[in-house]
Short mmCIF file of C-alpha atoms in Angstrom, two decimals:
data_model
loop_
_atom_site.label_atom_id
_atom_site.label_comp_id
_atom_site.label_asym_id
_atom_site.label_seq_id
_atom_site.Cartn_x
_atom_site.Cartn_y
_atom_site.Cartn_z
CA MET Q 1 0.00 0.00 0.00
CA SER Q 2 1.37 3.40 -0.97
CA PHE Q 3 1.06 6.71 0.83
CA ASP Q 4 -0.39 9.67 -1.05
CA ARG Q 5 -1.33 13.30 -0.64
CA GLU Q 6 -4.52 12.41 1.24
CA THR Q 7 -2.54 10.71 4.03
CA PRO Q 8 -2.83 12.69 7.30
CA VAL Q 9 0.27 14.51 8.54
CA PHE Q 10 0.90 14.67 12.29
CA GLN Q 11 2.98 17.42 13.82
CA LEU Q 12 3.69 16.49 17.43
CA ALA Q 13 6.50 18.96 18.26
CA ILE Q 14 8.03 22.12 16.87
CA PRO Q 15 11.72 22.63 15.97
CA THR Q 16 13.84 24.02 18.81
CA ARG Q 17 16.84 25.09 16.71
CA GLN Q 18 17.34 27.76 14.07
CA ARG Q 19 18.87 25.53 11.38
CA TYR Q 20 16.57 22.67 10.40
CA ARG Q 21 15.06 20.88 7.42
CA PRO Q 22 11.63 19.22 7.76
CA VAL Q 23 11.00 15.72 6.41
CA LEU Q 24 7.79 13.71 6.49
CA MET Q 25 8.40 10.20 7.85
CA PRO Q 26 5.82 7.63 6.71
CA VAL Q 27 4.41 5.43 9.47
CA TRP Q 28 1.64 2.92 10.03
CA VAL Q 29 -0.46 3.89 13.04
CA HIS Q 30 -1.86 1.06 15.18
CA GLN Q 31 -4.42 1.72 17.92
CA VAL Q 32 -3.97 -0.64 20.87
CA THR Q 33 -4.96 -1.01 24.48
CA ALA Q 34 -1.78 -1.35 26.51
CA PRO Q 35 -0.55 -1.03 30.10
CA THR Q 36 1.47 2.16 30.10
CA GLY Q 37 3.54 3.73 32.81
CA TYR Q 38 4.24 7.43 33.15
CA SER Q 39 7.40 8.82 34.65
CA ARG Q 40 7.39 8.63 38.45
CA THR Q 41 9.80 11.57 38.46
CA LEU Q 42 8.73 14.72 36.64
CA ASP Q 43 11.29 17.01 35.07
CA VAL Q 44 11.66 20.53 36.43
CA PHE Q 45 9.34 22.15 33.86
CA GLN Q 46 6.59 19.57 34.37
CA THR Q 47 6.86 20.02 38.13
CA VAL Q 48 6.65 23.82 37.94
CA VAL Q 49 3.76 23.77 35.45
CA LEU Q 50 1.83 21.29 37.56
CA ARG Q 51 2.31 23.32 40.73
CA LEU Q 52 1.41 26.65 39.09
CA CYS Q 53 -1.76 25.16 37.62
CA ALA Q 54 -2.58 23.68 41.03
CA ALA Q 55 -2.25 27.22 42.39
CA GLY Q 56 -4.83 28.47 39.90
CA VAL Q 57 -2.95 29.60 36.78
CA ARG Q 58 -5.24 28.99 33.78
CA ASP Q 59 -3.59 30.89 30.94
CA ILE Q 60 -0.66 29.57 28.88
CA GLY Q 61 0.63 33.11 28.37
CA ASP Q 62 0.80 33.58 32.14
CA LEU Q 63 2.61 30.26 32.49
CA SER Q 64 5.12 31.30 29.84
CA ARG Q 65 5.89 34.58 31.60
CA LEU Q 66 6.12 33.04 35.07
CA ILE Q 67 8.45 30.23 33.98
CA GLY Q 68 10.40 32.14 31.34
CA LEU Q 69 9.65 29.38 28.81
CA ASP Q 70 8.51 29.84 25.22
CA THR Q 71 4.74 29.44 24.81
CA ALA Q 72 5.13 26.62 22.30
CA LEU Q 73 7.37 24.70 24.70
CA CYS Q 74 4.83 25.28 27.47
CA ARG Q 75 2.24 23.62 25.24
CA THR Q 76 4.57 20.64 24.79
CA VAL Q 77 5.02 20.29 28.56
CA ILE Q 78 1.25 20.49 29.05
CA ALA Q 79 0.70 17.85 26.35
CA ARG Q 80 3.02 15.45 28.21
CA LEU Q 81 1.12 16.06 31.46
CA ILE Q 82 -2.20 15.43 29.72
CA GLU Q 83 -0.79 12.19 28.27
CA GLY Q 84 0.13 11.16 31.80
CA ARG Q 85 -3.41 11.89 33.02
CA LEU Q 86 -2.10 14.49 35.43
CA MET Q 87 -3.88 17.38 33.72
CA GLU Q 88 -6.99 18.01 31.65
CA PRO Q 89 -7.48 20.54 28.83
CA GLY Q 90 -7.94 23.99 30.31
CA LEU Q 91 -4.92 23.60 32.64
CA LYS Q 92 -7.00 21.79 35.25
CA LEU Q 93 -5.41 19.07 37.33
CA THR Q 94 -6.87 15.59 37.49
CA GLU Q 95 -7.16 13.76 40.79
CA ALA Q 96 -3.86 12.02 39.95
CA GLY Q 97 -2.29 15.41 39.26
CA ARG Q 98 -3.43 16.81 42.60
CA ARG Q 99 -2.13 13.70 44.34
CA THR Q 100 1.20 14.10 42.56
CA VAL Q 101 1.55 17.70 43.75
CA ALA Q 102 0.73 16.62 47.31
CA GLU Q 103 2.86 13.45 47.43
CA GLY Q 104 5.69 14.29 45.06
CA GLU Q 105 5.45 11.13 42.95
CA VAL Q 106 3.39 9.89 40.02
CA ALA Q 107 1.17 6.83 40.21
CA GLU Q 108 1.43 4.43 37.29
CA THR Q 109 -1.49 4.28 34.88
CA ASP Q 110 -3.74 1.34 33.99
CA SER Q 111 -4.26 -0.05 30.51
CA ARG Q 112 -5.44 2.59 28.08
CA LEU Q 113 -5.95 3.25 24.38
CA VAL Q 114 -2.72 4.44 22.75
CA ARG Q 115 -1.27 4.81 19.27
CA VAL Q 116 1.94 3.05 18.31
CA PHE Q 117 3.90 3.82 15.16
CA GLN Q 118 5.49 1.37 12.73
CA ASP Q 119 8.28 2.15 10.27
CA PRO Q 120 7.15 0.77 6.87
CA ALA Q 121 10.76 0.30 5.73
CA SER Q 122 11.82 -2.00 8.59
CA GLY Q 123 8.52 -3.11 10.13
CA ALA Q 124 9.86 -2.08 13.55
CA LEU Q 125 7.84 -0.04 16.01
CA LEU Q 126 9.18 3.37 16.91
CA PRO Q 127 9.95 3.56 20.66
CA ARG Q 128 7.20 6.10 21.22
CA ILE Q 129 3.46 6.13 21.87
CA LEU Q 130 0.76 8.77 21.68
CA VAL Q 131 -2.15 8.98 24.10
CA ALA Q 132 -3.72 12.32 23.21
CA ASP Q 133 -5.23 12.96 19.77
CA PRO Q 134 -2.45 13.92 17.32
CA VAL Q 135 -2.21 17.46 15.98
CA ARG Q 136 -2.72 17.55 12.22
CA ALA Q 137 -0.33 19.66 10.18
CA ASP Q 138 -1.84 21.93 7.57
CA LEU Q 139 -0.71 21.03 4.04
CA ARG Q 140 -0.69 24.01 1.70
CA GLU Q 141 0.83 22.54 -1.45
CA HIS Q 142 2.03 19.19 -2.82
CA ARG Q 143 4.65 18.96 -5.62
CA GLY Q 144 5.88 15.41 -6.10
CA ARG Q 145 7.75 14.43 -2.91
CA TRP Q 146 7.91 18.05 -1.71
CA VAL Q 147 5.06 19.52 0.30
CA THR Q 148 4.45 22.87 1.92
CA ILE Q 149 3.26 22.68 5.52
CA GLN Q 150 2.24 25.32 7.99
CA PHE Q 151 3.22 25.23 11.65
CA GLY Q 152 2.89 27.62 14.55
CA THR Q 153 -0.05 29.40 16.12
CA ALA Q 154 -2.34 32.04 14.69
CA GLY Q 155 -0.41 35.27 14.17
CA ALA Q 156 2.95 33.49 14.45
CA SER Q 157 2.68 30.76 11.84
CA ARG Q 158 5.18 29.90 9.12
CA GLU Q 159 5.14 27.86 5.96
CA VAL Q 160 8.04 25.51 5.27
CA SER Q 161 8.91 23.08 2.50
CA ALA Q 162 9.30 19.43 3.60
CA LEU Q 163 10.58 16.35 1.79
CA THR Q 164 8.38 13.25 1.95
CA LEU Q 165 10.43 10.13 2.61
CA ARG Q 166 9.64 7.09 0.50
CA ALA Q 167 7.02 4.78 1.95
CA ASP Q 168 8.28 1.34 0.96
CA GLY Q 169 6.83 -1.62 2.85
CA SER Q 170 3.41 -2.80 3.93
CA SER Q 171 1.71 -2.83 7.33
CA MET Q 172 2.37 -5.77 9.63
CA ARG Q 173 0.71 -6.41 12.95
CA PRO Q 174 3.37 -5.97 15.65
CA SER Q 175 3.75 -8.47 18.46
CA GLU Q 176 2.39 -7.76 21.94
CA ARG Q 177 5.97 -7.64 23.23
CA ASP Q 178 6.89 -5.02 20.61
CA VAL Q 179 3.96 -2.86 21.73
CA LEU Q 180 4.99 -3.24 25.35
CA GLU Q 181 8.58 -2.28 24.50
CA ALA Q 182 7.36 0.85 22.68
CA CYS Q 183 5.31 1.88 25.74
CA ARG Q 184 8.19 1.31 28.12
CA SER Q 185 10.74 2.99 25.87
CA HIS Q 186 8.52 6.07 25.68
CA ASP Q 187 8.28 6.17 29.47
CA LEU Q 188 12.04 5.74 29.88
CA ALA Q 189 12.71 8.50 27.34
CA ALA Q 190 10.36 10.79 29.28
CA ARG Q 191 12.55 10.14 32.34
CA GLY Q 192 15.79 10.87 30.48
CA LEU Q 193 16.76 7.20 30.14
CA ARG Q 194 17.29 4.93 27.17
CA GLY Q 195 16.81 1.22 26.55
CA ALA Q 196 16.50 -0.73 29.81
CA SER Q 197 13.25 -2.56 29.25
CA ARG Q 198 11.86 -4.86 31.91
CA ASP Q 199 11.83 -8.61 31.49
CA ASP Q 200 8.52 -9.39 33.25
CA THR Q 201 6.54 -9.05 30.01
CA MET Q 202 4.34 -12.14 29.81
CA ALA Q 203 1.56 -10.98 32.12
CA ALA Q 204 1.64 -7.44 30.76
CA ALA Q 205 1.56 -8.66 27.15
CA ARG Q 206 -1.69 -10.50 27.82
CA ARG Q 207 -3.31 -7.14 28.58
CA ILE Q 208 -2.60 -5.76 25.10
CA GLY Q 209 -5.45 -5.58 22.60
CA PHE Q 210 -5.49 -4.37 18.98
CA HIS Q 211 -8.28 -2.16 17.65
CA GLY Q 212 -9.02 -2.17 13.94
CA THR Q 213 -6.46 -2.08 11.14
CA ALA Q 214 -3.42 0.14 10.84
CA ASN Q 215 -3.76 3.50 9.09
CA PRO Q 216 -1.04 5.33 7.12
CA ALA Q 217 0.21 8.71 8.30
CA TYR Q 218 3.23 10.98 8.16
CA LEU Q 219 5.20 12.36 11.11
CA VAL Q 220 6.84 15.76 10.71
CA CYS Q 221 10.50 15.34 11.72
CA TYR Q 222 13.20 18.00 11.73
CA VAL Q 223 16.75 17.26 10.58
CA VAL Q 224 19.07 19.57 12.51
CA GLU Q 225 22.78 20.27 12.65
CA GLY Q 226 24.47 18.67 15.66
CA ASP Q 227 26.54 15.68 16.76
CA ASP Q 228 24.40 12.98 18.41
CA GLY Q 229 27.42 10.84 19.31
CA SER Q 230 27.00 8.44 16.36
CA GLY Q 231 29.67 10.01 14.13
CA ARG Q 232 27.14 12.07 12.20
CA MET Q 233 27.25 15.85 12.19
CA TRP Q 234 23.45 15.99 12.08
CA THR Q 235 20.58 14.45 13.98
CA VAL Q 236 16.78 14.56 14.16
CA ASP Q 237 14.80 16.27 16.90
CA ASP Q 238 12.49 13.77 18.60
CA PRO Q 239 9.09 14.53 17.02
CA PHE Q 240 7.45 13.37 20.27
CA ALA Q 241 9.58 15.80 22.34
CA VAL Q 242 10.45 13.23 25.01
CA GLY Q 243 13.89 11.88 23.99
CA ASP Q 244 17.09 12.54 22.10
CA GLY Q 245 15.73 11.60 18.67
CA ARG Q 246 18.59 9.21 17.88
CA VAL Q 247 16.31 6.42 16.67
CA PHE Q 248 14.65 8.83 14.22
CA ALA Q 249 18.05 10.02 12.98
CA ASP Q 250 19.07 6.39 12.44
CA ALA Q 251 15.89 5.75 10.46
CA VAL Q 252 16.55 8.78 8.24
CA ALA Q 253 20.26 7.93 7.87
CA ALA Q 254 19.38 4.43 6.65
CA ARG Q 255 17.52 6.00 3.72
CA THR Q 256 20.12 8.57 2.62
CA GLU Q 257 22.38 6.24 0.61
CA GLY Q 258 19.74 5.39 -1.98
CA ASP Q 259 17.84 8.68 -1.93
CA GLU Q 260 19.52 11.55 -3.78
CA GLN Q 261 16.94 14.14 -2.73
CA LEU Q 262 17.32 13.21 0.94
CA SER Q 263 21.12 13.29 0.64
CA ARG Q 264 20.93 16.81 -0.79
CA LEU Q 265 18.66 17.87 2.05
CA VAL Q 266 21.21 16.62 4.60
CA ASP Q 267 24.00 18.33 2.64
CA ASN Q 268 22.11 21.61 2.97
CA VAL Q 269 22.11 21.19 6.76
CA ILE Q 270 25.80 20.36 7.28
CA GLY Q 271 27.52 21.13 3.96
CA LYS Q 272 29.16 18.70 1.48
CA THR Q 273 32.65 18.73 3.07
CA ARG Q 274 31.32 17.93 6.53
CA ARG Q 275 29.08 15.24 5.02
CA ASP Q 276 32.12 13.47 3.54
CA ARG Q 277 33.87 13.62 6.91
CA THR Q 278 30.72 12.26 8.53
CA ILE Q 279 30.64 9.25 6.20
CA ALA Q 280 34.27 8.45 7.06
CA ALA Q 281 33.61 8.91 10.78
CA ARG Q 282 30.62 6.58 10.68
CA LYS Q 283 32.73 3.87 8.99
CA VAL Q 284 35.27 4.10 11.81
CA ASP Q 285 32.47 4.07 14.38
CA ARG Q 286 31.02 0.88 12.91
CA GLU Q 287 34.41 -0.81 13.20
CA LEU Q 288 34.83 0.39 16.78
CA ALA Q 289 31.33 -0.86 17.63
CA GLU Q 290 32.22 -4.32 16.28
CA ASP Q 291 35.37 -4.34 18.42
CA ALA Q 292 33.33 -3.30 21.47
CA ARG Q 293 30.87 -6.17 21.01
CA ALA Q 294 33.75 -8.60 20.53
CA GLU Q 295 35.28 -7.41 23.81
CA VAL Q 296 32.02 -8.05 25.70
CA VAL Q 297 31.86 -11.58 24.28
CA ARG Q 298 35.51 -12.16 25.20
CA ILE Q 299 34.79 -11.20 28.81
CA LEU Q 300 31.41 -12.89 29.30
CA GLY Q 301 31.30 -15.58 26.63
CA GLU Q 302 28.81 -16.24 23.83
CA GLU Q 303 25.96 -16.64 26.34
CA ILE Q 304 25.71 -12.86 26.67
CA ARG Q 305 24.22 -12.74 23.15
CA GLU Q 306 21.10 -14.36 24.63
CA HIS Q 307 20.54 -11.12 26.58
CA PRO Q 308 20.63 -8.54 23.75
CA GLU Q 309 19.75 -5.47 25.82
CA VAL Q 310 22.41 -6.11 28.46
CA PHE Q 311 24.84 -6.98 25.65
CA ALA Q 312 24.11 -3.65 23.92
CA HIS Q 313 24.65 -1.60 27.09
CA LEU Q 314 27.96 -3.31 27.89
CA ALA Q 315 29.12 -2.75 24.31
CA ASP Q 316 28.16 0.92 24.64
CA ILE Q 317 30.35 1.12 27.76
CA GLU Q 318 33.32 -0.35 25.88
CA LEU Q 319 32.77 2.02 22.96
CA ALA Q 320 32.54 5.01 25.31
CA LEU Q 321 35.83 4.09 26.98
CA VAL Q 322 37.59 3.86 23.61
CA LYS Q 323 36.30 7.29 22.53
CA ASP Q 324 37.20 8.63 25.99
CA THR Q 325 35.55 12.06 25.95
CA ALA Q 326 33.72 13.66 28.87
CA ARG Q 327 30.41 13.02 27.12
CA GLU Q 328 31.25 9.37 26.46
CA ARG Q 329 32.31 8.83 30.07
CA GLU Q 330 28.92 10.15 31.12
CA ASN Q 331 27.33 7.72 28.64
CA ALA Q 332 29.32 4.87 30.22
CA ALA Q 333 27.92 5.77 33.65
CA ARG Q 334 24.39 5.74 32.22
CA ASN Q 335 24.84 2.40 30.51
CA ALA Q 336 26.26 0.75 33.62
CA ILE Q 337 23.07 1.62 35.46
CA ARG Q 338 20.97 0.43 32.53
CA VAL Q 339 22.54 -3.01 32.90
CA PHE Q 340 21.00 -3.22 36.38
CA GLU Q 341 17.72 -1.72 35.14
CA CYS Q 342 17.54 -4.51 32.55
CA ILE Q 343 18.37 -7.37 34.92
CA LEU Q 344 16.79 -6.58 38.29
CA PRO Q 345 13.07 -6.49 37.34
CA GLY Q 346 13.24 -10.00 35.88
CA LEU Q 347 15.26 -11.20 38.87
CA ASN Q 348 12.68 -9.78 41.27
CA ALA Q 349 9.90 -11.49 39.32
CA ARG Q 350 11.69 -14.84 39.80
CA PHE Q 351 12.42 -14.17 43.50
CA PRO Q 352 9.57 -12.02 44.87
CA ALA Q 353 10.40 -10.31 48.17
CA GLN Q 354 8.32 -10.61 51.34
CA LEU Q 355 8.52 -7.46 53.44
CA PRO Q 356 8.31 -7.72 57.26
CA MET Q 357 4.76 -7.47 58.58
CA SER Q 358 5.51 -4.79 61.17
CA THR Q 359 4.35 -1.27 60.33
CA VAL Q 360 5.97 0.36 63.36
CA PRO Q 361 8.08 3.33 62.16
CA GLY Q 362 11.74 2.43 61.88
CA VAL Q 363 11.32 -1.34 62.34
CA ARG Q 364 11.49 -2.18 58.64
CA GLU Q 365 14.46 0.14 58.17
CA ARG Q 366 16.39 -1.56 60.95
CA ALA Q 367 15.42 -4.98 59.59
CA PHE Q 368 16.58 -3.97 56.11
CA VAL Q 369 19.97 -2.75 57.40
CA LEU Q 370 20.45 -6.00 59.33
CA THR Q 371 19.50 -8.04 56.26
CA ALA Q 372 22.00 -6.17 54.08
CA GLU Q 373 24.76 -6.50 56.66
CA ARG Q 374 24.15 -10.23 57.06
CA LEU Q 375 24.48 -10.60 53.31
CA GLY Q 376 27.88 -8.92 53.56
CA ALA Q 377 27.14 -5.28 52.65
CA THR Q 378 29.49 -2.82 54.33
CA ALA Q 379 26.92 0.00 54.39
CA VAL Q 380 23.39 0.95 53.36
CA PRO Q 381 23.02 4.37 51.63
CA PRO Q 382 20.48 6.84 53.07
CA SER Q 383 18.37 6.73 49.90
CA MET Q 384 17.80 2.99 50.36
CA ARG Q 385 17.10 3.34 54.06
CA LYS Q 386 14.50 5.97 53.27
CA TYR Q 387 12.46 3.80 50.90
CA CYS Q 388 13.12 0.29 52.19
CA ALA Q 389 9.78 0.17 54.06
CA LYS Q 390 7.85 0.72 50.84
CA PRO Q 391 10.12 0.28 47.80
CA ALA Q 392 8.84 2.11 44.74
CA ASN Q 393 9.40 1.21 41.10
CA GLY Q 394 12.71 2.14 39.56
CA LEU Q 395 16.32 1.20 40.21
CA ALA Q 396 16.45 1.99 43.94
CA GLY Q 397 13.24 0.05 44.56
CA ASP Q 398 14.46 -2.91 42.52
CA ILE Q 399 17.71 -3.05 44.52
CA ILE Q 400 15.77 -2.92 47.80
CA LYS Q 401 13.45 -5.73 46.69
CA ALA Q 402 16.43 -7.86 45.65
CA VAL Q 403 18.08 -7.38 49.06
CA TRP Q 404 14.86 -8.32 50.90
CA ALA Q 405 14.49 -11.44 48.74
CA ALA Q 406 18.15 -12.45 49.09
CA GLY Q 407 17.85 -12.23 52.87
CA GLU Q 408 15.21 -14.97 52.75
CA ASN Q 409 16.87 -17.22 50.15
CA ALA Q 410 20.51 -18.32 50.26
CA GLN Q 411 20.21 -19.41 46.59
CA HIS Q 412 19.30 -15.92 45.43
CA PRO Q 413 21.94 -14.62 42.95
CA PHE Q 414 22.22 -11.36 44.93
CA THR Q 415 23.53 -13.33 47.93
CA ALA Q 416 26.77 -14.33 46.21
CA PHE Q 417 26.98 -10.99 44.39
CA ILE Q 418 27.02 -8.90 47.58
CA ARG Q 419 29.50 -11.30 49.17
CA LEU Q 420 31.80 -10.71 46.19
CA CYS Q 421 31.16 -6.93 46.12
CA PRO Q 422 30.52 -5.83 49.74
CA THR Q 423 30.34 -2.14 48.71
CA LEU Q 424 27.70 -2.96 46.07
CA LEU Q 425 24.87 -0.88 47.57
CA GLU Q 426 27.09 2.18 47.96
CA ASP Q 427 28.51 1.70 44.46
CA LEU Q 428 25.07 1.44 42.92
CA ASP Q 429 23.84 4.51 44.74
CA ARG Q 430 26.89 6.49 43.63
CA SER Q 431 26.50 5.21 40.05
CA ARG Q 432 22.83 6.21 40.09
CA ILE Q 433 23.80 9.73 41.16
CA LEU Q 434 26.43 9.93 38.42
CA ARG Q 435 23.86 8.76 35.87
CA ASN Q 436 21.33 11.36 37.01
CA ASN Q 437 23.95 14.10 36.92
CA ALA Q 438 24.98 13.10 33.41
CA THR Q 439 21.36 13.00 32.27
CA HIS Q 440 20.04 16.20 33.82
CA GLY Q 441 22.99 18.55 33.79
CA SER Q 442 26.65 19.14 33.07
CA THR Q 443 28.33 18.30 36.36
CA GLY Q 444 31.51 16.64 35.12
CA ALA Q 445 32.28 13.13 33.89
CA PRO Q 446 33.23 10.35 36.32
CA ALA Q 447 36.92 10.13 37.26
CA PRO Q 448 38.88 7.39 35.38
CA ASP Q 449 39.28 5.07 38.38
CA GLU Q 450 35.63 5.54 39.31
CA LEU Q 451 34.53 4.77 35.77
CA GLU Q 452 36.62 1.60 35.63
CA HIS Q 453 35.03 0.49 38.91
CA ILE Q 454 31.54 1.12 37.50
CA ARG Q 455 32.41 -0.86 34.36
CA THR Q 456 33.64 -3.83 36.39
CA LEU Q 457 30.49 -3.70 38.51
CA ALA Q 458 28.29 -3.86 35.39
CA TYR Q 459 30.17 -6.89 34.08
CA GLU Q 460 30.01 -8.70 37.43
CA ALA Q 461 26.27 -7.99 37.57
CA ALA Q 462 25.80 -9.59 34.15
CA ARG Q 463 27.98 -12.57 35.10
CA HIS Q 464 26.38 -13.32 38.49
CA LEU Q 465 22.78 -12.15 38.09
CA LEU Q 466 22.32 -13.70 34.64
CA GLY Q 467 24.22 -16.86 35.60
CA LEU Q 468 26.84 -16.62 32.83
CA SER Q 469 29.68 -19.12 33.00
CA GLY Q 470 31.93 -18.25 30.02
CA GLY Q 471 34.44 -15.54 29.27
CA ARG Q 472 37.46 -14.20 31.11
CA SER Q 473 38.50 -11.47 33.52
CA THR Q 474 36.80 -8.08 33.36
CA THR Q 475 40.16 -6.34 33.75
CA SER Q 476 40.94 -5.47 30.17
CA LYS Q 477 41.04 -1.74 29.55
CA LYS Q 478 42.80 1.18 31.10
CA VAL Q 479 40.85 4.42 31.23
CA ASN Q 480 43.12 7.40 30.78
#
């Protein structure tokens, strides 16, 4: 089935940079009922907007002036809050929104009707979902593959020329697991994370239902100048405004080689000379990536290939250490934590924890500290003490649940892991802080010795918690 000029065009975000070139990405849109989670931690803009609206602000212009944020970006923040069922149109808070303001955390949502998006070229789902009705772009003119679209608000609108990407491929019904991964990837991107899906998918997948047949559509994407860490000198702004847009840049890059018009469009963004340098840099990057994957297999054995997400994060760590820039060191800290975020949920599903019955203040905390110390931990960080009585979702909660479960079961993989790494809880807490710093602000990359320690910890987690038996020592690279 081909896409044509009658296909709807969805514009979900506006460009945030001065130099950009719009392209229309063809997608198949599937409507499904799926269990979705919304970020338990709001970013600073979402928090401020929610609190101001709770205080009675009802005008977007007033919000813009109070926050010092562009009106269009305010609308994007509001759209994310509406998707999370924290706000209703008209800047009114839902009951969940009011509870979030009062309690400081977001409750997870139940199953709901969402849209997922499939790339016709590869058949893969994009790692994004849409809950609210999509905003339709206004098409003014259509000349072959070039269209004129209008974006912006009344009185501040602009017309731009956009290239329509080729729409090769037919619609295929995605698997329930693919839908679940798209929902979780969207939630992780909204929290500033990447990858790290959970393994307890079977029960959740049974709650997914498909509604009708897929419909064709176009997403407005913006190719912008900028290094996304892949070796390119250009990237794509996330059209859903929740992540870094790398997956969309990869999808566009895969089409450039056989598409002269798209190649010219990219050339106009970065210039021909820089494009040639980018092609050479990407070739080197591919070779380095192959070496990084080979190093992971050397250390952990071929069994690690059976855990593709953990494998990918460990390879990213190796690649970051080879590139050895401040940004890449920050990426290594993120990926080390993602290894635990991949493994622990499935481990906790296999070994569910039983919390002590007592609800007397302080009793569970003391019991948790004793449990950790008996397992061999040298110390329990304050953040884990604080939430051990009622562990929430997320990395800290998953660690707490694993410690509780290991205290009851000598065969639990965490038992031997803590005995081997007695500073594990402190190391994980420190790594989590480094990851958050790298994600939410420029606070400096980890020191070389600290980064090597984090890397070793990630490998030992994969070895012990996944039960891998192959490979060799983790001591293989020196970080300068």
